Coordinates of C-alpha atoms in Angstrom, one line a residue:
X136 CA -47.9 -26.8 -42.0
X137 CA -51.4 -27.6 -40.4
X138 CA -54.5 -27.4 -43.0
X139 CA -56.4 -25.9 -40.1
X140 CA -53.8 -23.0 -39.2
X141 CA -53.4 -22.2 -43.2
X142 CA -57.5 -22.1 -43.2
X143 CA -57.9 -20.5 -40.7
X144 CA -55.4 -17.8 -41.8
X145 CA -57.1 -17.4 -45.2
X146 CA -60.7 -16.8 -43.2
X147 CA -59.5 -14.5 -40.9
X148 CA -57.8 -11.7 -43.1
X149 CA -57.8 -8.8 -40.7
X150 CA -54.7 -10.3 -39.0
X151 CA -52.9 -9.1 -41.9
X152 CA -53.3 -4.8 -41.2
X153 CA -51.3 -5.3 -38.4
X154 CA -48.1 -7.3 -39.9
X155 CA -48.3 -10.8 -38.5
X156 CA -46.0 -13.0 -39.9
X157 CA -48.0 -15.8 -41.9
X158 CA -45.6 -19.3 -41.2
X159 CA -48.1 -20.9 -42.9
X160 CA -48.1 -19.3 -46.1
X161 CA -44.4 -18.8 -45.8
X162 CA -43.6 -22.4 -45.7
X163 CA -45.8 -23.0 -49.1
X164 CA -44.0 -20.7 -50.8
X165 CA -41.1 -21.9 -50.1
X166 CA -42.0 -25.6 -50.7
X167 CA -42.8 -24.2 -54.4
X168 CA -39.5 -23.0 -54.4
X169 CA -38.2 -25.5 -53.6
X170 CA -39.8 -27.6 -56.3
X171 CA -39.2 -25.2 -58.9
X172 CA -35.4 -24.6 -58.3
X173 CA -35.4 -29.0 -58.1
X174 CA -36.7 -28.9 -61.4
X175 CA -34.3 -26.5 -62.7
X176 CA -31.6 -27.9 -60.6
X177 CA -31.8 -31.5 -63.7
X178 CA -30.2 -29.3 -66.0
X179 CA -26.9 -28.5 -64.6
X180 CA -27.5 -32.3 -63.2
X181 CA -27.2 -33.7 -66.5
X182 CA -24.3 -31.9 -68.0
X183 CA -21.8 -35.3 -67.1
X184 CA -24.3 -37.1 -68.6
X185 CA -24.7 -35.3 -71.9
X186 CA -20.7 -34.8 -72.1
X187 CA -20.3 -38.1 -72.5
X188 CA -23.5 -39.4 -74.5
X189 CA -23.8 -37.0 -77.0
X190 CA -19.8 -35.4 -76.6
X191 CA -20.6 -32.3 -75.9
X192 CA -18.2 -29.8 -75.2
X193 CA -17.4 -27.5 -72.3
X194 CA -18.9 -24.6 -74.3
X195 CA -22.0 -26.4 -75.7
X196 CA -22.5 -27.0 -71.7
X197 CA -21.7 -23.2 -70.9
X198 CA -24.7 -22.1 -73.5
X199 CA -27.2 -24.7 -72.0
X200 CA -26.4 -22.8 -68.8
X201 CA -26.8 -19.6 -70.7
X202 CA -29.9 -19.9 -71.8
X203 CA -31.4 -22.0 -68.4
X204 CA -30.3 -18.7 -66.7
X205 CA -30.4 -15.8 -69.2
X206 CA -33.8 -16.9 -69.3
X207 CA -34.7 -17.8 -66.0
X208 CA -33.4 -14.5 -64.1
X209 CA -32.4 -12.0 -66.6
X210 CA -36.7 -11.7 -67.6
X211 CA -37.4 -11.4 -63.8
X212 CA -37.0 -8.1 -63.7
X213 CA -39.6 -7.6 -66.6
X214 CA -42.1 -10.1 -65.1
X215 CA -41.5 -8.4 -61.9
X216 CA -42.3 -4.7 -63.3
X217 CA -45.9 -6.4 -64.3
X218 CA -46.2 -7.9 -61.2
X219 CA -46.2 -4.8 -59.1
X220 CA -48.7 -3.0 -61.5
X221 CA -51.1 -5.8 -62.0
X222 CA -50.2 -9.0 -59.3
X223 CA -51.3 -12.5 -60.9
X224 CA -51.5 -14.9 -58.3
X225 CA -52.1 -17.9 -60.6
X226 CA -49.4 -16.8 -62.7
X227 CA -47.6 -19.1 -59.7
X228 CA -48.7 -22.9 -60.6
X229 CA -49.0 -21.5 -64.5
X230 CA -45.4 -21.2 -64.3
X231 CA -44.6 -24.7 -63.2
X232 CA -46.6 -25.7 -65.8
X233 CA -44.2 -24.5 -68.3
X234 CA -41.0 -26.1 -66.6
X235 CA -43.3 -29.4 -66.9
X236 CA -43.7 -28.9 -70.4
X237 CA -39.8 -28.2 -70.6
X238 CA -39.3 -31.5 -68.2
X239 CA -40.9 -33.4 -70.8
X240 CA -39.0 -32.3 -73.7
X241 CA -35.1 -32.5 -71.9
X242 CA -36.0 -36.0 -71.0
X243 CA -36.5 -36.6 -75.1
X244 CA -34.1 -34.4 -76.4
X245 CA -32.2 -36.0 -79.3
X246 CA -29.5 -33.4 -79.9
X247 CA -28.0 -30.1 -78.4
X248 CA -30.7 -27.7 -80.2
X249 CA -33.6 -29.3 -79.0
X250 CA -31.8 -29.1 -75.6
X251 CA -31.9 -25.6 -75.5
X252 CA -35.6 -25.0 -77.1
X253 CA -36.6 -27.5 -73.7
X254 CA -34.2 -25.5 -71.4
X255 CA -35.8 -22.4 -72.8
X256 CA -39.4 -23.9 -71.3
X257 CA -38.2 -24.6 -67.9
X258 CA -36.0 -21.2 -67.6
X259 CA -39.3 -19.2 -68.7
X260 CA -41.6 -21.3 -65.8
X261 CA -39.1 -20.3 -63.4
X262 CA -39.0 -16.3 -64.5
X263 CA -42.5 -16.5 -64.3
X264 CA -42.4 -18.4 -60.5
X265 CA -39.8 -15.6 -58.9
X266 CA -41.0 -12.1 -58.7
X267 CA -44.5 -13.3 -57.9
X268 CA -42.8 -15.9 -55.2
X269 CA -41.3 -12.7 -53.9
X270 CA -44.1 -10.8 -53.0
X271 CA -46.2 -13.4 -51.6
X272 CA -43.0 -13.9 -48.9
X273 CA -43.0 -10.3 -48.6
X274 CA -46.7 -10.0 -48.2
X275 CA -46.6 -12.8 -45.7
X276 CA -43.8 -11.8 -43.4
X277 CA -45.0 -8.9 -41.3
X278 CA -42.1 -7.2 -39.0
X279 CA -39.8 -10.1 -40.0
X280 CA -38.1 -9.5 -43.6
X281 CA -34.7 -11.3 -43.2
X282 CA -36.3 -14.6 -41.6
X283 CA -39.2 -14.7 -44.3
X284 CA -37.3 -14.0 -47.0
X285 CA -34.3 -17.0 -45.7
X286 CA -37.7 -19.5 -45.8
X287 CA -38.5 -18.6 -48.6
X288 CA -35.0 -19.0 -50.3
X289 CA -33.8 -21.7 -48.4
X290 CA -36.9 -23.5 -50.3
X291 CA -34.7 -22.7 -54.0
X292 CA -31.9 -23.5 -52.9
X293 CA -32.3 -26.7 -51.3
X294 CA -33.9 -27.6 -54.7
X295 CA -30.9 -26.3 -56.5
X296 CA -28.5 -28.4 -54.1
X297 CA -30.1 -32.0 -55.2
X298 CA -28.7 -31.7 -58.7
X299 CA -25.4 -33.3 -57.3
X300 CA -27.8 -36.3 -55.8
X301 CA -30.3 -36.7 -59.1
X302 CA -26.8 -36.9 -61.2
X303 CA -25.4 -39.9 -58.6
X304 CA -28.6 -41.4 -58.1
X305 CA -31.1 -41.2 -61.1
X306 CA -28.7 -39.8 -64.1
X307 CA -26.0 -42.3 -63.9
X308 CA -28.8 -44.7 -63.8
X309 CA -31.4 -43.9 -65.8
X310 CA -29.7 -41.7 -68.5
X311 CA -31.5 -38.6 -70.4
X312 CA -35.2 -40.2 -69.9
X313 CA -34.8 -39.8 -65.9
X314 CA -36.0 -36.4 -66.3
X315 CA -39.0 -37.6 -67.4
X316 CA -39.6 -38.9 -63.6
X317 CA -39.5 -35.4 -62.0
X318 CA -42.8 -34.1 -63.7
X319 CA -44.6 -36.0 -61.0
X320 CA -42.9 -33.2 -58.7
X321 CA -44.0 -30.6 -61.1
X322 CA -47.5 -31.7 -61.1
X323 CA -47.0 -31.6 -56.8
X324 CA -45.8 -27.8 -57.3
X325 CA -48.5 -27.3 -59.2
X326 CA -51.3 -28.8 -56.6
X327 CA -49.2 -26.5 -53.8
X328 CA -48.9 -23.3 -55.6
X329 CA -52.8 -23.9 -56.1
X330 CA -53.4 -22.9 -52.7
X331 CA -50.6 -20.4 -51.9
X332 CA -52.7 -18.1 -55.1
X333 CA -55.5 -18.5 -53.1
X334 CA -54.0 -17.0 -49.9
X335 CA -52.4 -14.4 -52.5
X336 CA -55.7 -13.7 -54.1
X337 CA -57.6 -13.3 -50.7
X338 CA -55.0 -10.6 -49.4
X339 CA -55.3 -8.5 -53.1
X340 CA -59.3 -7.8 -52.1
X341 CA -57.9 -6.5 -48.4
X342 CA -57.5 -2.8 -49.0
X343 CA -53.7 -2.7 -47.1
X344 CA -52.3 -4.7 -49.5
X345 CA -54.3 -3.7 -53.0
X346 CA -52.3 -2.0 -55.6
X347 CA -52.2 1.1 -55.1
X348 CA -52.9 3.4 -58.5
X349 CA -50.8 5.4 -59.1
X350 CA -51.6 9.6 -59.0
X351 CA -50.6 12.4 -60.7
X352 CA -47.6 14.1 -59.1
X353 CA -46.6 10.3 -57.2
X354 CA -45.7 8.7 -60.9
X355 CA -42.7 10.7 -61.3
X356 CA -41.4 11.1 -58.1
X357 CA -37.2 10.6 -58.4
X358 CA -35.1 8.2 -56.9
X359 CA -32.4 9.3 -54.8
X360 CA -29.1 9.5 -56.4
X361 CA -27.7 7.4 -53.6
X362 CA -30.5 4.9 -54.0
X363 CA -29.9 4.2 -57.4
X364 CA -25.9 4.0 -56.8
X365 CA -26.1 1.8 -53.8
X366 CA -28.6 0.0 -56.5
X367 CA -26.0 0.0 -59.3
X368 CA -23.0 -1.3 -56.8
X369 CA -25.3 -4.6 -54.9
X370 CA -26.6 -5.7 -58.6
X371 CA -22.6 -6.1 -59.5
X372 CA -21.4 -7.4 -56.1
X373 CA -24.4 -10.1 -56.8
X374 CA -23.1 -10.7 -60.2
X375 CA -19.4 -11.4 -58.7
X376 CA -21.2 -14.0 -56.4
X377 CA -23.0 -15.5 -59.4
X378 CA -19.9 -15.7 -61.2
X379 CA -18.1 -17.8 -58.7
X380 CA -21.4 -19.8 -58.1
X381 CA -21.3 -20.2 -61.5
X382 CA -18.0 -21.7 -62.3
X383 CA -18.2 -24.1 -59.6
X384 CA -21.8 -25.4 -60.1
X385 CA -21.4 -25.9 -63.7
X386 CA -17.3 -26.7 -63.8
X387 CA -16.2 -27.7 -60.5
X388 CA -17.3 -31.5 -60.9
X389 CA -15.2 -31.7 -64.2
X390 CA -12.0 -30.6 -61.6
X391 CA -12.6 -32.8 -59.8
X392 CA -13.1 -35.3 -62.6
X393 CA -10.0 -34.2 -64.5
X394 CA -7.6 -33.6 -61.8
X395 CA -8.3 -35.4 -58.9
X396 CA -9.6 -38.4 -60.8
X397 CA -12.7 -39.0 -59.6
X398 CA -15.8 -40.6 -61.2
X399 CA -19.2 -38.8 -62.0
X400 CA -20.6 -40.2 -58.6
X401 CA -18.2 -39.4 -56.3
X402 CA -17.6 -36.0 -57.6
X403 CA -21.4 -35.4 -56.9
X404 CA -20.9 -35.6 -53.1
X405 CA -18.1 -32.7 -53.1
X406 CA -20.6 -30.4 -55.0
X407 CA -23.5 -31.5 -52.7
X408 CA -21.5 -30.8 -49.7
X409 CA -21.1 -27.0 -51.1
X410 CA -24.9 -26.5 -52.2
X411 CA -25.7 -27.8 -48.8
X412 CA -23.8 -25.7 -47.2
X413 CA -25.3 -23.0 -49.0
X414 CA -28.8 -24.0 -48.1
X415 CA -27.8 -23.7 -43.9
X416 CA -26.5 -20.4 -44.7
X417 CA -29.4 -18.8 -46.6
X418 CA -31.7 -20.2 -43.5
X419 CA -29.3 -18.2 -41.2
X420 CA -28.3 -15.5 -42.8
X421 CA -32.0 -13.8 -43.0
X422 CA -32.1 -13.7 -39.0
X423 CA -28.2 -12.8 -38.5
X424 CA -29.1 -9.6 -40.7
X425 CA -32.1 -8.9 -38.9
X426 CA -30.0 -8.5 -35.8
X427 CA -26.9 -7.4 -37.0
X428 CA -27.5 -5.3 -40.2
X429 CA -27.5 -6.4 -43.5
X430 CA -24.7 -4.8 -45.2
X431 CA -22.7 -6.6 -42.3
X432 CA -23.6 -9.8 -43.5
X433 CA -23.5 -8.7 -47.3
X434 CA -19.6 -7.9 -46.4
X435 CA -18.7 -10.7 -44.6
X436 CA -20.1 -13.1 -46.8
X437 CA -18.2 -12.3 -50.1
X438 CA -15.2 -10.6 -48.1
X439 CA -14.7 -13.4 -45.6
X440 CA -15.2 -16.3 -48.0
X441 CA -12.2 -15.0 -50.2
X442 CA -9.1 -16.3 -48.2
X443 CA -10.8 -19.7 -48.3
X444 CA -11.9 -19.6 -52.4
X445 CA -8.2 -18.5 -53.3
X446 CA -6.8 -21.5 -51.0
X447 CA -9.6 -24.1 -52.6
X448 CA -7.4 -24.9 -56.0
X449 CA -4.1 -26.0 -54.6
X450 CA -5.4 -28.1 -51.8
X451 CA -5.5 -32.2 -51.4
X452 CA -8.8 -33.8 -52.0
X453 CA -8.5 -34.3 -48.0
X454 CA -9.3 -30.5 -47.7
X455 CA -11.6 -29.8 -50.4
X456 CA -14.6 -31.2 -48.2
X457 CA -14.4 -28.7 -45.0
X458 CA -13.1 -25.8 -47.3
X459 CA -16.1 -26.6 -49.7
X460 CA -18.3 -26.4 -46.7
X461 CA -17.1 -23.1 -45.1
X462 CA -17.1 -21.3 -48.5
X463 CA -20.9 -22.5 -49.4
X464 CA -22.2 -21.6 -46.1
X465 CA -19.9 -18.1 -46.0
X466 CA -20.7 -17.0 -49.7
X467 CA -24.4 -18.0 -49.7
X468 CA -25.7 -16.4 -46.2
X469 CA -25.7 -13.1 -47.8
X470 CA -28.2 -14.4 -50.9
X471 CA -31.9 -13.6 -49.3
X472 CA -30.3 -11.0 -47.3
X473 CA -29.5 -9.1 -50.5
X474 CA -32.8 -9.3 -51.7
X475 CA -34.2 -7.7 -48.6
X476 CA -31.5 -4.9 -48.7
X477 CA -33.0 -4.4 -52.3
X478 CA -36.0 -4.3 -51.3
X479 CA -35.8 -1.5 -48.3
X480 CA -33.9 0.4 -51.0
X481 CA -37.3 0.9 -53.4
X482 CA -39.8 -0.2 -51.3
X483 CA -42.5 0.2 -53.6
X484 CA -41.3 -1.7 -56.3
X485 CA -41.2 -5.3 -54.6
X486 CA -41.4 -7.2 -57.4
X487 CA -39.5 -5.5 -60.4
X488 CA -36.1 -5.6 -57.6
X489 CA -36.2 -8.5 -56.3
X490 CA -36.4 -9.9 -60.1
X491 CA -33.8 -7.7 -60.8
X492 CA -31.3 -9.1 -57.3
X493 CA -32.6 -12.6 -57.7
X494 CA -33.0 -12.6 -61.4
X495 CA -30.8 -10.2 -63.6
X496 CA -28.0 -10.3 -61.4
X497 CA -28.3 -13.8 -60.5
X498 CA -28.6 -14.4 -63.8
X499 CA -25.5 -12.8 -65.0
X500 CA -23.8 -15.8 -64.1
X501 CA -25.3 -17.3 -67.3
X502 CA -22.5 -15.0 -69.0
X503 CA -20.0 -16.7 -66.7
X504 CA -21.1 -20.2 -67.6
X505 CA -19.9 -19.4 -71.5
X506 CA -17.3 -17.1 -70.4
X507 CA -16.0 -20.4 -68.3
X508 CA -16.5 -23.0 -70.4
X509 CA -15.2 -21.3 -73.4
X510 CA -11.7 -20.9 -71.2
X511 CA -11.8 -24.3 -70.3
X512 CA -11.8 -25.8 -73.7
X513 CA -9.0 -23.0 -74.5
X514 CA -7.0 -23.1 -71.2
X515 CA -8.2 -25.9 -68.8
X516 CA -10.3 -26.6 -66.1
X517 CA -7.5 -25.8 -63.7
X518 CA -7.0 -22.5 -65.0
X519 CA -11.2 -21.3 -64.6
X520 CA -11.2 -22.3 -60.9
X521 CA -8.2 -20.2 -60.1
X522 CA -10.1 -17.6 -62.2
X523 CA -12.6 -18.2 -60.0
X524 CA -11.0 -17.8 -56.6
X525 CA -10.6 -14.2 -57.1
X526 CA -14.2 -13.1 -57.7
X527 CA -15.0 -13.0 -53.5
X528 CA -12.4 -10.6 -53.1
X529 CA -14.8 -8.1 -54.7
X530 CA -17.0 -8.2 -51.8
X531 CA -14.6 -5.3 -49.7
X532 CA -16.4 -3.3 -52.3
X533 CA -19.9 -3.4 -50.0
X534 CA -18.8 -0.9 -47.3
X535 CA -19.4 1.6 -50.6
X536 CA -22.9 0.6 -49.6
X537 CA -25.6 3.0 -47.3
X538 CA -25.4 1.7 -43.5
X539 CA -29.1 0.0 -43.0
X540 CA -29.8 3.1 -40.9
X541 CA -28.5 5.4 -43.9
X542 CA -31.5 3.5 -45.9
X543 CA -33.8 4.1 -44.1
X544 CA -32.7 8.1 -43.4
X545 CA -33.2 8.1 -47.6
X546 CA -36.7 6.8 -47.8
X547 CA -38.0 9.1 -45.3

């Protein structure tokens, strides 16, 4: 991103009435995405550590992922709702402050509790990044929603797919206290999102994109039935996705661990190769929906990942690699595209949806992290994957969905 292009985007505001897309801006954002979701991404990338150095169990490690998550997405939506009636744009590097303040105290952490308090601290900078991250991409993309809002994910979840790499790298080194290393990115997030609130706060004084108050007769105008329905039915096809995400970020590495006898290195690579895969297939996924529709891509996603997830437990380590690849990219090229189905759905709440797609829902899969580990510690790791497999098969449920053309026919 040139400093002279993002300038003179900034000092030449009338470009924005008439829907350009802002690369510029988009790219910022999503570099602050990415650093937040990094930052996040050292929690689940310490769990092999803490098993071992303080023996902590499958279910202690489900409730750090609890409360990283339930605190992280399920508050978006509530954030969100603020955000559309009153946008903060500084609210942006103020919320990487507070996962640097949480950074600080993981890396020091002398027991379980004081775990969670410092999870609490980086969950609560990320609810705070999200729904304002979310309009700034939406603000900045002009005509093209699926592509801006693949930048802008792709950003979080390339940060989320280095956990695997800071465990094999930094963790296995450096213990607990190499978390204390990664508030030097925080303090770069911060500097970044410093400049992508001024954008933000430049476009709030143009009048197309002021909030708009609201008038009597306007506030209480009802949603469609079918709106709220086709609501309803994405929010729990995204928490099926979370679900499987879920088990196999937080659980998979112990299968592989356990049953295939790996160490806590090389497992790292297997679960890098899915988040990976994930991160090509957010970039993708945006455009593909832009030109074939984006229930299309919503179905095939979940649908056509599920012969793949039910084959992935009973297969040789050989296979796990090019079956882990397929299933990432599949599962994952339908995760910014949902969020700008949502988002066509209630266009006038940007903020308090996508918090409630990327967050809430997303965020259910904090319940499946407990639900998961407390199986495993009954049951076995073995027996939560094959749990696991089944969750994509849910997906046939998104032809219940509005055709994109059916969306639009409602809004009218």
């Amino acid at each position: 991103m040139s400093t002279a292009k993002a300038t003179s985007v900034t000092k030449a505001p009338k470009a924005m009435p008439q829907m350009a897309t802002v690369y510029g801006v988009l790219f910022a954002i999503s570099g602050g995405h990415l650093f937040n979701d990094a930052i996040q991404s050292v929690v689940p990338a310490m769990n092999p550590i803490f098993e071992k150095s303080l023996n902590l169990s499958y279910a202690q490690i489900g409730w750090i992922a609890f409360v990283l998550n339930m605190t992280s997405s399920v508050m978006q939506p509530v954030l969100g709702y603020f955000a559309d009636r009153r946008p903060s744009p500084f609210l942006l590097p103020f919320g990487m402050l507070l996962s640097m303040a949480g950074l600080i105290g993981f890396g020091l952490s002398p027991n379980f509790y004081v775990i969670l308090a410092s999870v609490f601290f980086i969950g609560l900078g990320s609810a705070v990044f999200h729904p304002e991250g979310s309009r700034v991409s939406y603000m900045a993309a002009g005509p093209r929603r699926g592509l801006a809002q693949s930048i802008y994910q792709v950003g979080g979840n390339f940060g989320q797919s280095l956990a695997p790499i800071f465990t094999a790298f930094i963790f296995v080194r450096f213990g607990q206290k190499g978390a204390l290393g990664f508030t030097v990115i925080a303090l770069m997030g911060i500097l970044l999102l410093l400049y992508v609130s001024n954008w933000y706060k430049s476009q709030l004084e143009i009048e197309a994109f002021k909030p708009v108050k609201r008038q009597k007769g306007t506030n209480g105008t009802p949603i469609h039935p079918k709106i709220k329905a086709a609501i309803g039915l994405l929010v729990f096809l995204v928490i099926a996705r979370s679900w499987y995400s879920a088990g196999i970020g937080n659980f998979y590495q112990f299968y592989l661990i356990k049953d295939y006898g790996l160490t806590i290195k090389e497992a790292q690579l297997y679960v890098f190769i899915f988040m990976f895969a994930g991160v090509l297939g957010t970039f993708l996924g945006g455009p593909l929906a832009d030109r074939f529709g984006m229930r299309n891509i919503i179905f095939l996603s979940m649908a056509g990942a599920a012969p793949l997830t039910l084959l992935l437990p009973y297969v040789s380590l050989g296979w796990v690699i090019p079956l882990f690849f397929l299933i990432g990219f599949i599962i994952t090229s339908s995760f910014s595209v949902t969020v700008v189905y949502a988002q066509e759905l209630v266009p006038k709440k940007i903020g308090m949806v996508s918090g409630l797609i990327v967050g809430f829902a997303f965020g259910m899969g904090a319940i499946g992290a407990v639900f998961f580990g407390t199986l495993a510690d009954i049951f076995s790791i073995k027996f939560v994957m094959i749990l696991c497999s089944f969750l994509p098969i849910i997906g046939v449920l998104t032809w219940l969905l509005p055709s994109d053309k059916k969306v639009r026919e409602l809004n009218s």
